[in-house]
PDB file of C-alpha atoms in Angstrom:
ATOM      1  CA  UNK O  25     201.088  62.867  42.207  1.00 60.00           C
ATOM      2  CA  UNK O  26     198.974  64.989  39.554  1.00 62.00           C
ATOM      3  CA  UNK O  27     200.568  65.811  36.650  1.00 71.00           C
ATOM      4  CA  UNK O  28     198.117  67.757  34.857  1.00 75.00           C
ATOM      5  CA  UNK O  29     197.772  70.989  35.082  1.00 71.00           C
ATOM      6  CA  UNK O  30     193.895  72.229  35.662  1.00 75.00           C
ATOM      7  CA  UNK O  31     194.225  76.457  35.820  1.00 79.00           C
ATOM      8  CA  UNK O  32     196.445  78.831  36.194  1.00 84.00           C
ATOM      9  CA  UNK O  33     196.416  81.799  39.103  1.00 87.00           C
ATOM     10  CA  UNK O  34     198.024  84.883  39.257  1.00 89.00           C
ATOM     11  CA  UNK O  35     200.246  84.438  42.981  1.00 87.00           C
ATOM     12  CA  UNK O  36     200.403  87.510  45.190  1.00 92.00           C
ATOM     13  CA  UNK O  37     203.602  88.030  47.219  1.00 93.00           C
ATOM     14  CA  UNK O  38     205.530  85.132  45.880  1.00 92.00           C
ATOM     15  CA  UNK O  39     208.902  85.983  46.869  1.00 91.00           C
ATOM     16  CA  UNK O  40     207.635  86.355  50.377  1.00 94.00           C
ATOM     17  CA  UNK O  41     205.185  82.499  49.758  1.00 93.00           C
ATOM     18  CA  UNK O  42     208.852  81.375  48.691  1.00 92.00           C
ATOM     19  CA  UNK O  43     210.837  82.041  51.867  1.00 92.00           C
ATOM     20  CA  UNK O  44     208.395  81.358  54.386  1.00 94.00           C
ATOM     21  CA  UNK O  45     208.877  77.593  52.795  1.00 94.00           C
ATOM     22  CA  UNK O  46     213.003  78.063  52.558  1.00 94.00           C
ATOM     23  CA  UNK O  47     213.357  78.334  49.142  1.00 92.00           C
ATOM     24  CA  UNK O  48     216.458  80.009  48.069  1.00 90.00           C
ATOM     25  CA  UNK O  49     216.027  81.544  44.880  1.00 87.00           C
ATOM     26  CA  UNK O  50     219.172  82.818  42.993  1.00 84.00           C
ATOM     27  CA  UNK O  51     219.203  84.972  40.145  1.00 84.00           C
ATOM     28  CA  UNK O  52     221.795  85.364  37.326  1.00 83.00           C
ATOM     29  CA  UNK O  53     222.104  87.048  34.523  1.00 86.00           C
ATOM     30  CA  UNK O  54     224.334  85.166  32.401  1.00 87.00           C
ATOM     31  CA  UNK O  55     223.863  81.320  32.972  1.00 87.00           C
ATOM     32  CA  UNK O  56     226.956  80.158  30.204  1.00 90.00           C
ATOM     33  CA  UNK O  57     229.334  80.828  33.289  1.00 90.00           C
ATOM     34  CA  UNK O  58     227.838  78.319  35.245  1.00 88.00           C
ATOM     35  CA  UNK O  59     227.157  76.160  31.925  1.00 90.00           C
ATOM     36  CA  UNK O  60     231.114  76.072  31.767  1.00 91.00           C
ATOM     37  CA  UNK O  61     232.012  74.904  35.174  1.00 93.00           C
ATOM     38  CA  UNK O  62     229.599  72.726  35.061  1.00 91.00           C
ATOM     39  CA  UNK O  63     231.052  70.915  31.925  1.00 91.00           C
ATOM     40  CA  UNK O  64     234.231  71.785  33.373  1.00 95.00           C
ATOM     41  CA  UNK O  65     233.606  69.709  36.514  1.00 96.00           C
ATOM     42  CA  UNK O  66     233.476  66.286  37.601  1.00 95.00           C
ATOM     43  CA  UNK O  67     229.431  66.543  37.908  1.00 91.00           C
ATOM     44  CA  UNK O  68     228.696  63.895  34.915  1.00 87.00           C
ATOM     45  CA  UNK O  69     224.922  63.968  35.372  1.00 87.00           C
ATOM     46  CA  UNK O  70     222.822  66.856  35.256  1.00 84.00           C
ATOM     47  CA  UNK O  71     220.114  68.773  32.977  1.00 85.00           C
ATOM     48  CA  UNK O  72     220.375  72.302  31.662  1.00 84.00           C
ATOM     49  CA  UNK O  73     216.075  72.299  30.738  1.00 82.00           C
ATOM     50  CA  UNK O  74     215.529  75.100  28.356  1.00 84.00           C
ATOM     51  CA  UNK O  75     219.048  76.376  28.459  1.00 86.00           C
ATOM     52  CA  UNK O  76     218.567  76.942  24.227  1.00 85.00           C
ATOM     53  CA  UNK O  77     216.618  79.755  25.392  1.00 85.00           C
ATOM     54  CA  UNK O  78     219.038  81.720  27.191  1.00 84.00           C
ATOM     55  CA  UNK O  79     220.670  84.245  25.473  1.00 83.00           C
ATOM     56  CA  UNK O  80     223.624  83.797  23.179  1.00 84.00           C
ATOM     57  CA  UNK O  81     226.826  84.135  24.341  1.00 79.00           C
ATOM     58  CA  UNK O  82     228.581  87.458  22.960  1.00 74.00           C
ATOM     59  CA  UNK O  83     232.607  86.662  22.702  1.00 69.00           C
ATOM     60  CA  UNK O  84     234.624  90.195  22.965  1.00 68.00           C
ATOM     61  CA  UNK O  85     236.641  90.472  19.805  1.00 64.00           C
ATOM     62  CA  UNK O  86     239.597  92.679  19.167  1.00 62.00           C
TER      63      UNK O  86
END
């Protein structure tokens, strides 16, 4: 497998590229939810990548 990455291209359609090969895509718009249950679960191996950049987590006070 190449690892390297020789140019970039601008993809036209790509939802569309996406499900012709089955690839579900799911969107959310606050991922500390699912950061939660995860931690809350009995999954003890998985990876969060980049999860630093998501946006902080604004607690309602009173």
């Amino acid at each position: 497998m190449n690892l390297y990455h020789y140019s970039s291209e601008p993809i036209r359609d790509l939802i569309d590229k996406l499900a012709d090969l089955n690839i579900e895509i799911r969107l959310t718009p606050n991922l500390h939810p699912l950061k939660e249950a995860i931690l809350n679960s009995t999954l003890d191996d998985f990876g969060m990548h980049r999860f630093h950049l998501a946006r902080p987590l604004h607690r309602k006070t009173n």
